Short mmCIF file of C-alpha atoms in Angstrom, two decimals:
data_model
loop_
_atom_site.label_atom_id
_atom_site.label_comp_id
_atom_site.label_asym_id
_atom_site.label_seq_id
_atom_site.Cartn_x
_atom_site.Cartn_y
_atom_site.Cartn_z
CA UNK A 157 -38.44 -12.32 -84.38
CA UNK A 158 -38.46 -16.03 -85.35
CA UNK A 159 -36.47 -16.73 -81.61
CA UNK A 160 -39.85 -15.19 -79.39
CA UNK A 161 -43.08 -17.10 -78.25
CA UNK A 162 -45.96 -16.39 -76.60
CA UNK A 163 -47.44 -18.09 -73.66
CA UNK A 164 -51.43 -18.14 -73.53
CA UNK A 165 -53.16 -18.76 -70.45
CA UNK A 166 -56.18 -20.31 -69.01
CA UNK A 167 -57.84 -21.11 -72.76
CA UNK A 168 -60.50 -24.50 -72.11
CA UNK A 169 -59.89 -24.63 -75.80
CA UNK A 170 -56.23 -25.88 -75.17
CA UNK A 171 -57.09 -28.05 -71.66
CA UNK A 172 -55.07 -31.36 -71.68
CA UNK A 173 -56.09 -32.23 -68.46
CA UNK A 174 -59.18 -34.40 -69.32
CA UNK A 175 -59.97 -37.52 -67.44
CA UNK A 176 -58.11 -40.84 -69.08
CA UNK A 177 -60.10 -43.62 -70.56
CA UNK A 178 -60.00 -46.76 -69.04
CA UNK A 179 -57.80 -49.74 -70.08
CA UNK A 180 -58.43 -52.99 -69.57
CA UNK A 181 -55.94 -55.84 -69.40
CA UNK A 182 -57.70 -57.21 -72.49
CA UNK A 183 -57.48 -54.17 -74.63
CA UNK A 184 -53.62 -53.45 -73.32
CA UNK A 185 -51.91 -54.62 -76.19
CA UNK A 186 -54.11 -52.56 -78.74
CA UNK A 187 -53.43 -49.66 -77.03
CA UNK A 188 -49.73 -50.64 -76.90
CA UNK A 189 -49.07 -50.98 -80.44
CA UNK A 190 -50.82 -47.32 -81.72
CA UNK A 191 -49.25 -45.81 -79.00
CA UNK A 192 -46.31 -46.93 -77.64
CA UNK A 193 -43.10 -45.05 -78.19
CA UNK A 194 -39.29 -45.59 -77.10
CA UNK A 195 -38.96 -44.25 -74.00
CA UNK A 196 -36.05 -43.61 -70.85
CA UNK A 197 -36.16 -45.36 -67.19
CA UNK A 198 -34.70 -43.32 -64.53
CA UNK A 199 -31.61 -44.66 -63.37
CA UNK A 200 -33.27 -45.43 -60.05
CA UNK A 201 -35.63 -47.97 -61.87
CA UNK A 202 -32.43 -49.75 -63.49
CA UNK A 203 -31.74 -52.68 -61.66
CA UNK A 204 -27.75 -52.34 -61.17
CA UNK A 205 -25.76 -55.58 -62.67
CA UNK A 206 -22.77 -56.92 -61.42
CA UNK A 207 -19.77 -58.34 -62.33
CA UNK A 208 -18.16 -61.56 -60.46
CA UNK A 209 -15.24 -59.13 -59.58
CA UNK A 210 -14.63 -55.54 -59.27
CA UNK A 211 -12.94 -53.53 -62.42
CA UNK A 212 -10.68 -50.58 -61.93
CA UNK A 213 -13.30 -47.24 -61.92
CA UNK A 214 -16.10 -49.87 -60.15
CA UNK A 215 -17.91 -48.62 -57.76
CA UNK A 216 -17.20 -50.17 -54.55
CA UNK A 217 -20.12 -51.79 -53.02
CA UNK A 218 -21.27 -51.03 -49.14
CA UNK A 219 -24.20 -52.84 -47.32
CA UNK A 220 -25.98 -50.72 -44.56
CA UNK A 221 -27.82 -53.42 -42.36
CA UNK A 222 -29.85 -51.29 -40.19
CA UNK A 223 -31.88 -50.10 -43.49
CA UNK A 224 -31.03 -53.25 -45.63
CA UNK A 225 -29.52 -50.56 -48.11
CA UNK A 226 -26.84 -51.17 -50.75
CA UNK A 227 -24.92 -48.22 -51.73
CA UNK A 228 -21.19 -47.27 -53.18
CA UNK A 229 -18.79 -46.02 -50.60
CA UNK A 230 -18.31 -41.96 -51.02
CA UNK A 231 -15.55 -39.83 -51.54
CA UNK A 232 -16.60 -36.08 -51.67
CA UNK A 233 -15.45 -34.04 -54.22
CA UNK A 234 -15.48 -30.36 -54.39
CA UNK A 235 -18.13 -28.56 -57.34
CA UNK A 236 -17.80 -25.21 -58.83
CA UNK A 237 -15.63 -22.29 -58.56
CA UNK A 238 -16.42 -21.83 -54.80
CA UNK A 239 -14.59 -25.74 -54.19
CA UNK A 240 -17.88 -26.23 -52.17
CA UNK A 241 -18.60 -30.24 -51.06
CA UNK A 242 -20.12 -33.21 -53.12
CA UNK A 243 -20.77 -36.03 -50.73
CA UNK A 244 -22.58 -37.96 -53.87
CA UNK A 245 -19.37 -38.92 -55.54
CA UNK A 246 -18.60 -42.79 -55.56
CA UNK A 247 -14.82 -44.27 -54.97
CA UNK A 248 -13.78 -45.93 -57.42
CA UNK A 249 -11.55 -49.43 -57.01
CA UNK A 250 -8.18 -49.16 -57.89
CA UNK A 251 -8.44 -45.27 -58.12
CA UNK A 252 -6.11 -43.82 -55.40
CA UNK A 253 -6.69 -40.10 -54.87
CA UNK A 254 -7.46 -37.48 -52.64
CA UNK A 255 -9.59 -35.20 -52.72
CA UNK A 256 -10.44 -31.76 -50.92
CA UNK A 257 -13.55 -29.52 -50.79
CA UNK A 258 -14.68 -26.78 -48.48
CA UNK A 259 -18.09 -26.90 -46.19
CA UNK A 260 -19.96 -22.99 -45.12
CA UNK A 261 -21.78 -23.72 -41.58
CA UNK A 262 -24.16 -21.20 -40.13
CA UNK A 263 -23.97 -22.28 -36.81
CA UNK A 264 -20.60 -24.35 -36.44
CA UNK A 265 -21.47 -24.97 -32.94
CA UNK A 266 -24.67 -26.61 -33.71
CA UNK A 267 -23.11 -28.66 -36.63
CA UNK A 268 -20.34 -29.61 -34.99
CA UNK A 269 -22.90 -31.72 -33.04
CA UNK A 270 -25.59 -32.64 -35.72
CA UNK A 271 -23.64 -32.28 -38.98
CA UNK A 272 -22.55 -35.77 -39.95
CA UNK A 273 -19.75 -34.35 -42.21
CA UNK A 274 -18.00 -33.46 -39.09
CA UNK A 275 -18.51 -36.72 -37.47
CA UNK A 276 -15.66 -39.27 -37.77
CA UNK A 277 -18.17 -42.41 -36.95
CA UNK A 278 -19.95 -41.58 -40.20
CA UNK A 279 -17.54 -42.42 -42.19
CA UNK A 280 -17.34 -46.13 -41.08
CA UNK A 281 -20.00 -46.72 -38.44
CA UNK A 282 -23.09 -49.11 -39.36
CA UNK A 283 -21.58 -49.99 -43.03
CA UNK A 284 -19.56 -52.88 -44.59
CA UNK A 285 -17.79 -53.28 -47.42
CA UNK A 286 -18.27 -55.92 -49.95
CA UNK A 287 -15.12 -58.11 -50.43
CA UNK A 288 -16.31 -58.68 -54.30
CA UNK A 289 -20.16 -57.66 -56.05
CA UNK A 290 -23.05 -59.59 -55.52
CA UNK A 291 -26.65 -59.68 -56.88
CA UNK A 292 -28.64 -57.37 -54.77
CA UNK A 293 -30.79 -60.69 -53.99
CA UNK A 294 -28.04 -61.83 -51.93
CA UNK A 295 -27.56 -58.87 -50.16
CA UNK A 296 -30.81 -58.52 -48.87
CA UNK A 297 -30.10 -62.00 -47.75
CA UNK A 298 -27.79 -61.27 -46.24
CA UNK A 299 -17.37 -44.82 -45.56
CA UNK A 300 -11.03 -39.27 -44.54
CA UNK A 301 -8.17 -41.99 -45.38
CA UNK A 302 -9.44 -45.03 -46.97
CA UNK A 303 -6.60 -47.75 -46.50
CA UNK A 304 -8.15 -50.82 -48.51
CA UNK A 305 -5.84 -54.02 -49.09
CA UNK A 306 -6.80 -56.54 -52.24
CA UNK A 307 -6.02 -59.42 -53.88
CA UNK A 308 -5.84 -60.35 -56.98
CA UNK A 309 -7.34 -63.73 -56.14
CA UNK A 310 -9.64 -63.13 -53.21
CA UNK A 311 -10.81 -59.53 -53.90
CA UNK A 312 -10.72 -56.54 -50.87
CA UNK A 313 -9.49 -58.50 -47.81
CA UNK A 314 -9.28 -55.41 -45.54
CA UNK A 315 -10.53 -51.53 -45.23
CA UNK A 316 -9.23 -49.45 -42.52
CA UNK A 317 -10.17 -45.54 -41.96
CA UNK A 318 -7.63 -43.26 -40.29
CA UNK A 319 -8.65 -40.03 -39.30
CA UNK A 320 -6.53 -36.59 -38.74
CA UNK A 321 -8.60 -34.25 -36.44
CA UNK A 322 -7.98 -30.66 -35.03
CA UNK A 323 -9.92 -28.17 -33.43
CA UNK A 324 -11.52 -24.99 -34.72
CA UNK A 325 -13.68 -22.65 -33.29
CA UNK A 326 -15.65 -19.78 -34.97
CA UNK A 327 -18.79 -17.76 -35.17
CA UNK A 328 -21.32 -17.89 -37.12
CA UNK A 329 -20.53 -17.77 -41.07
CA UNK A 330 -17.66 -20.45 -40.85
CA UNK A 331 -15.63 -22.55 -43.30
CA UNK A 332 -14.05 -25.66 -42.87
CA UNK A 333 -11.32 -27.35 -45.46
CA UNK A 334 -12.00 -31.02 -45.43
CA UNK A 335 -9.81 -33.89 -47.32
CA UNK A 336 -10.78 -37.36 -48.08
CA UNK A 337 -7.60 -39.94 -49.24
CA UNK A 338 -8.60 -43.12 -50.93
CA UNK A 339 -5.32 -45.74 -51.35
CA UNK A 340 -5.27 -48.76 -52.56
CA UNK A 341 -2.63 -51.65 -51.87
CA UNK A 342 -1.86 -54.77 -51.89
CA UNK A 343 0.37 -56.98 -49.62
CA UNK A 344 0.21 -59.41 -46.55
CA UNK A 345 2.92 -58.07 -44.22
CA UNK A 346 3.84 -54.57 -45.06
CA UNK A 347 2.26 -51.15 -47.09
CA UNK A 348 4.08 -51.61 -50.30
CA UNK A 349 5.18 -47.72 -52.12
CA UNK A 350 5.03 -47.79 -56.13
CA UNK A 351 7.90 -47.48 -57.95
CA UNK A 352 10.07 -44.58 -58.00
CA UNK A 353 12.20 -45.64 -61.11
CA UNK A 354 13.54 -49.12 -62.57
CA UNK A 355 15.73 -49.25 -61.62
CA UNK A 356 17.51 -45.57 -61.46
CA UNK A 357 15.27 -42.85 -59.85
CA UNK A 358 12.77 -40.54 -62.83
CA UNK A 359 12.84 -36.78 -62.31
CA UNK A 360 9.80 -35.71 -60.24
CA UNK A 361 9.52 -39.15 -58.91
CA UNK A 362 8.90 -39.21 -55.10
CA UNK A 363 11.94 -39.86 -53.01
CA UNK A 364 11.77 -43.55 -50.71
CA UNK A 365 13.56 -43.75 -46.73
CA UNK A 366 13.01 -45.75 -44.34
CA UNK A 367 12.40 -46.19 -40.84
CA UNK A 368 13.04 -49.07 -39.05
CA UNK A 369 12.51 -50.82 -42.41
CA UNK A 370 9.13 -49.17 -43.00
CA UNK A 371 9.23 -47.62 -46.41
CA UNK A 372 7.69 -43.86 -47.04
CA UNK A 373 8.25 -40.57 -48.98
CA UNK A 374 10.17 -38.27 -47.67
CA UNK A 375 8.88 -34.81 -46.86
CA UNK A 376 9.05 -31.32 -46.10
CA UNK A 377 6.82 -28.84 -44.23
CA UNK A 378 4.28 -27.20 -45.66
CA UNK A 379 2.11 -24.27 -44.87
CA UNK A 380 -1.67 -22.92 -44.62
CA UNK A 381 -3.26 -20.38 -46.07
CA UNK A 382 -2.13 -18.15 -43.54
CA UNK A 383 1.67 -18.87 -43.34
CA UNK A 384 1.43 -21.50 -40.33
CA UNK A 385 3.19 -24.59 -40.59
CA UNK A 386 0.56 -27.11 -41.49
CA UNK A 387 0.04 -29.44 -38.61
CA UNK A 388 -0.67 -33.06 -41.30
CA UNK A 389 -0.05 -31.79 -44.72
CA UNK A 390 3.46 -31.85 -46.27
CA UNK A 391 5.36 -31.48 -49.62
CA UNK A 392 6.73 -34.78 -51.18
CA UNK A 393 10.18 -34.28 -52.00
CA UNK A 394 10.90 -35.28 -55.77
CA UNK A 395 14.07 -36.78 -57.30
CA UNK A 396 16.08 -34.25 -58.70
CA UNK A 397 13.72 -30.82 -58.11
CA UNK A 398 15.10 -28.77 -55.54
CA UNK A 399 12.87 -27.19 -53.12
CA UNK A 400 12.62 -24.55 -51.09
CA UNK A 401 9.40 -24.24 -48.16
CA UNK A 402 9.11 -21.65 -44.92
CA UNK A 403 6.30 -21.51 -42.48
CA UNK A 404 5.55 -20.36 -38.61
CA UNK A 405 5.40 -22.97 -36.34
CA UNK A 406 3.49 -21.11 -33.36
CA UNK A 407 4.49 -21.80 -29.60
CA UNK A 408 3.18 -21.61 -26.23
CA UNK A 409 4.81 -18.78 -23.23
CA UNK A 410 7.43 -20.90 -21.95
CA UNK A 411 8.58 -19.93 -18.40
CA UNK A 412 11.23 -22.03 -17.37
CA UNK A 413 14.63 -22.64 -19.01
CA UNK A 414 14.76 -26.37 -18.64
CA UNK A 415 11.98 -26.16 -21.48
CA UNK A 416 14.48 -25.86 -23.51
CA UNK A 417 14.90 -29.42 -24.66
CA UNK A 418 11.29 -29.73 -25.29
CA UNK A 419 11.30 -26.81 -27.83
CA UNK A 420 14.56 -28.38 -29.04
CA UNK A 421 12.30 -31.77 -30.11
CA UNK A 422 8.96 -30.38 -30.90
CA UNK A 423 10.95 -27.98 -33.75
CA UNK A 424 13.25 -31.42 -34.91
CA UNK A 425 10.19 -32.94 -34.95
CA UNK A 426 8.41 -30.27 -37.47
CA UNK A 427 11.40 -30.45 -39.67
CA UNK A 428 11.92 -34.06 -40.15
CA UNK A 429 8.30 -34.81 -40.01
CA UNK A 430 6.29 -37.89 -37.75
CA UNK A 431 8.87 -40.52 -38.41
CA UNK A 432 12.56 -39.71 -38.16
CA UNK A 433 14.46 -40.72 -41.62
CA UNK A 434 17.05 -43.29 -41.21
CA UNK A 435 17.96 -44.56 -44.95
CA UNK A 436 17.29 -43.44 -48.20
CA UNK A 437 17.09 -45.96 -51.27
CA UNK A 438 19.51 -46.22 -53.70
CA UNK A 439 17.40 -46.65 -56.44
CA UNK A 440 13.99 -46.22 -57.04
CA UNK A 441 12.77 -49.66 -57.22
CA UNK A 442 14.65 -50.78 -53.80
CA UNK A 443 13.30 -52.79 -51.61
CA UNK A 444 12.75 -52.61 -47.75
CA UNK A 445 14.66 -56.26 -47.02
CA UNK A 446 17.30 -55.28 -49.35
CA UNK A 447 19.97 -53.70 -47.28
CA UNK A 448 22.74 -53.32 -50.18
CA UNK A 449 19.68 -51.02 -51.65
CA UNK A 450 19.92 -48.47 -48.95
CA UNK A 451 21.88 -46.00 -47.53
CA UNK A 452 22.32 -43.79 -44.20
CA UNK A 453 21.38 -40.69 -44.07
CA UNK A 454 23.80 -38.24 -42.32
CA UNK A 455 22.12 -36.08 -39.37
CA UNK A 456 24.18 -33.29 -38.09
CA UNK A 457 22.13 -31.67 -35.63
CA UNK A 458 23.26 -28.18 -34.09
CA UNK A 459 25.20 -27.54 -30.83
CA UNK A 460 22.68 -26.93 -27.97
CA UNK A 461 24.95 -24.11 -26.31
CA UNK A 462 23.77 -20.54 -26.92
CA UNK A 463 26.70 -17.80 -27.89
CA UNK A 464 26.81 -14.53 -25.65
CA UNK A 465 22.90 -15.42 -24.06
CA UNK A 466 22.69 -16.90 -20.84
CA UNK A 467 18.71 -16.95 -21.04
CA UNK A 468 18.91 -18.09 -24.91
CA UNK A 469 17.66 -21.50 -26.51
CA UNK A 470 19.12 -23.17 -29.35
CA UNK A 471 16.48 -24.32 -31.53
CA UNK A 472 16.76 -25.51 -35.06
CA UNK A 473 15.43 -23.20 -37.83
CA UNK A 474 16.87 -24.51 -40.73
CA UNK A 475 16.69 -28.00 -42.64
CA UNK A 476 18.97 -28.40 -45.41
CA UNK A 477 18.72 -31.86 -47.13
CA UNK A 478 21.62 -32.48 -49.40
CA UNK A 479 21.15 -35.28 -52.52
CA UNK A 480 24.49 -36.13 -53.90
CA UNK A 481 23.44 -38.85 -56.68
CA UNK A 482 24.96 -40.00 -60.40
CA UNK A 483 24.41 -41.72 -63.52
CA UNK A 484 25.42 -45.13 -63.95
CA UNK A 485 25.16 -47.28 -66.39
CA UNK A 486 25.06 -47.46 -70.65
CA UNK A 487 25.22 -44.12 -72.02
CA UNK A 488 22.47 -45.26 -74.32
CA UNK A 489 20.15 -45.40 -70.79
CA UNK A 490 21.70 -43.94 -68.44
CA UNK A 491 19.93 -45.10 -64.62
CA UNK A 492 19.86 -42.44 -61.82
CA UNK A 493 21.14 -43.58 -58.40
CA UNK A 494 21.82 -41.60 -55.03
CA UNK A 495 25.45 -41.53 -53.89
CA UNK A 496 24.27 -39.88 -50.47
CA UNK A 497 22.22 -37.99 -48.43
CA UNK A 498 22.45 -35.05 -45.18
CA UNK A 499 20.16 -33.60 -43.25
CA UNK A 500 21.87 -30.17 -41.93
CA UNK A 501 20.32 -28.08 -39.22
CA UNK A 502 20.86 -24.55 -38.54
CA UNK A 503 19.86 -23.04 -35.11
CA UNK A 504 19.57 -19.57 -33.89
CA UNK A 505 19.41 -18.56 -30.13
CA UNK A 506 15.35 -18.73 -28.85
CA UNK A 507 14.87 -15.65 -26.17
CA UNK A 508 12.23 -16.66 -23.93
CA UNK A 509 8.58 -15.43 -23.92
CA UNK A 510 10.25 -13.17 -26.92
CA UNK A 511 8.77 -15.06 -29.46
CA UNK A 512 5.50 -17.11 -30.02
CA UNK A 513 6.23 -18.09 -33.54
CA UNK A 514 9.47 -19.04 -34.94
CA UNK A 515 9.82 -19.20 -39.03
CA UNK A 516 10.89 -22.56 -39.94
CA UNK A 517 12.92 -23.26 -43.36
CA UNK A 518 13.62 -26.33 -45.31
CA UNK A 519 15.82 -26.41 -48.10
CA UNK A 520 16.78 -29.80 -50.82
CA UNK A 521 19.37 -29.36 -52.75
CA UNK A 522 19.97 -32.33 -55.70
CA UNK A 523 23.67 -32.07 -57.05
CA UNK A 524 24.54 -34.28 -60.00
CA UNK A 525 28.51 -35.77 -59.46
CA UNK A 526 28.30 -37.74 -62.66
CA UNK A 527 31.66 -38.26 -64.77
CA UNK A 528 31.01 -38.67 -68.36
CA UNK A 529 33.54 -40.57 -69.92
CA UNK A 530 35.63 -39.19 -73.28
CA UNK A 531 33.64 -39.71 -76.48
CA UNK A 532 34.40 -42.30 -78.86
CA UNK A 533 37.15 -41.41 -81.30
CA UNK A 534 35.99 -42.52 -85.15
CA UNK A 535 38.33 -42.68 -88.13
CA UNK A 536 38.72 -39.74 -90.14
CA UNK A 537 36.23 -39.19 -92.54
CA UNK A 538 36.55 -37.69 -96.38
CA UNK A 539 35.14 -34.37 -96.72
CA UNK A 540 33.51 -34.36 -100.33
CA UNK A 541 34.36 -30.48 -101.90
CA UNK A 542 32.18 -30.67 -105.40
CA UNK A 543 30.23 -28.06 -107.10
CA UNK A 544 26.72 -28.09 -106.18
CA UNK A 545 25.23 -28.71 -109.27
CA UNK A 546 27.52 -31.73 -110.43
CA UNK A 547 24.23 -33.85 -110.51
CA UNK A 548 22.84 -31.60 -113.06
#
């Protein structure tokens, strides 16, 4: 068929391979004009150019000054079906995301020791990162959660690297989940959220409390893969979507009753998350100094007394957040703002060394309490009755 070839070998009638003439420097330019032909540099031959300032999608810049190398800082990615890690993919400024990938190790014993992925140093050891981009002449002159601060002004003023680790064990033929959180902010005294609304709350928009006057999302548990309560991940709750989450929170053979109060707080402390919510904001553009902006959340937290046990534990199961919120406002743009907000726990009686998981719940419930007023009464209007073809 016209779509099949043949491949000939080892035929000295078709031998490209013949020695090269010599060129002299003299003759160059005759040779260049019969000759010469467009052509394409590898991208390792282009001399990178740089603007006085980074642009959102840049490539931000790190110096290596053991090696005198300049390279981008790297967020890996995952590739392919399989969600296998790509440690070649640059961050790019202004371009908050997170990422997550999976790693195969034949030997995690060994790697966990020589495998640099699994090495929190690597990730910020014997690098710096360039406030603004320079000509590489300077430089030679001259890495996971990726907090980096900026100014408008100034250019990156700060990069901090926070790491979540846990263990894992495993033979041979192991996988590991890893995640890698770029965020960018800007600010001089405290981690400033976006926007939730402007100022009424958007559906789907996450939900701001505070703590102590630190702003954050709020949040409910989440689980693995295998039904466990995930120990760093959780779901951000979102105005107006109710939710509903369940997990296994495993526990250690308790042998003495007076650990009772330390189930009691590690379980409040799954529910609620790391930092206990105090306020909720108003509106989804409130801000943290703004006290009129906020309100309390209620916390009703179960009675500690067991019914008809005398070994039994009281230990909180169930999270119900309630929403109560309302439109306010023109009817012509109506602004979403939250009325009030509960935390309810439900508890069920713990026998010791009965259990070693106990199924958490959370539940968020949004309930709408507007009141719509009457709509506008018009005058009367004339009903025409004609014959439809009175035109004609």
């Amino acid at each position: 068929g016209h779509d099949l070839f043949c491949v000939q070998l080892d035929d000295s009638k078709l031998n490209y391979f013949q020695q090269p003439q010599d060129i002299k420097e003299s003759d160059f330019l005759t040779f260049l004009d019969k000759w010469a032909r467009p052509s394409f540099v590898a991208p390792s031959q282009v001399q990178p150019s740089f603007s006085a300032f980074y642009r959102a999608g840049d490539p931000i810049l790190v110096y290596f000054d053991s090696s005198s190398v300049l390279s981008t800082l790297r967020q890996p990615v995952k590739m392919g079906a399989s969600g296998l890690c790509v440690d070649g993919n640059s961050a790019g400024f202004l371009d908050s995301k997170s990422t997550s990938c999976t790693r195969i190790f034949a030997n995690l014993s060994k790697s966990c020791i020589t495998d640099p992925a699994l090495d929190a140093a690597s990730y910020y050891r014997d690098f710096t990162v360039l406030k603004v981009p320079v000509n590489d002449t300077i430089v030679q002159s001259m890495k996971v959660i990726y907090e980096i601060e900026f100014s408008s002004t100034h250019g990156i003023q700060s990069v901090s690297v926070r790491f979540k680790v846990s263990n894992f064990s495993g033979n041979s033929g192991s996988s590991l989940q890893q995640r890698f959180t770029l965020h960018f902010w800007t600010g001089t005294l405290s981690h400033v959220l976006p926007r939730s609304g402007n100022p009424g709350y958007i559906i789907g928009a996450p939900l701001l409390i505070a703590n102590s006057g630190a702003m954050q999302h709020m949040s409910i548990l989440q689980s693995e893969g295998d039904g466990s309560c995930s120990q760093f991940l959780r779901h951000t709750v979102q105005f107006g979507r109710n939710m509903r989450t369940g997990c296994k929170l495993g526990l250690s053979p308790i042998m003495e009753e007076s650990n009772c109060s330390y189930i009691q707080q590690k379980l409040y402390k799954a529910l609620q998350g790391m930092n206990r919510a105090e306020d909720v904001a108003i509106t989804g553009s409130a801000h943290s100094t703004q006290a009129e902006e906020w309100t309390a959340i209620l916390i009703q937290n179960c009675s500690v007394q067991a019914v008809n046990c005398t070994s039994c534990c009281m230990v909180p199961v169930t999270l119900e957040i309630q929403i109560v919120w309302t439109n306010v406002g023109l009817l012509s743009n109506p602004q979403a703002q939250i009325l009030g907000a509960r935390y309810f726990y439900r508890c069920h009686p713990l026998k010791f060394l009965s259990m070693s998981t106990v199924p958490l719940t959370t539940v968020v419930t949004f309930t709408d309490m507007t009141k719509w007023p009457e709509p506008p009464r018009g005058q009367p209007q004339i009903h025409w009755k004609l014959p439809f073809d009175i035109f004609y």
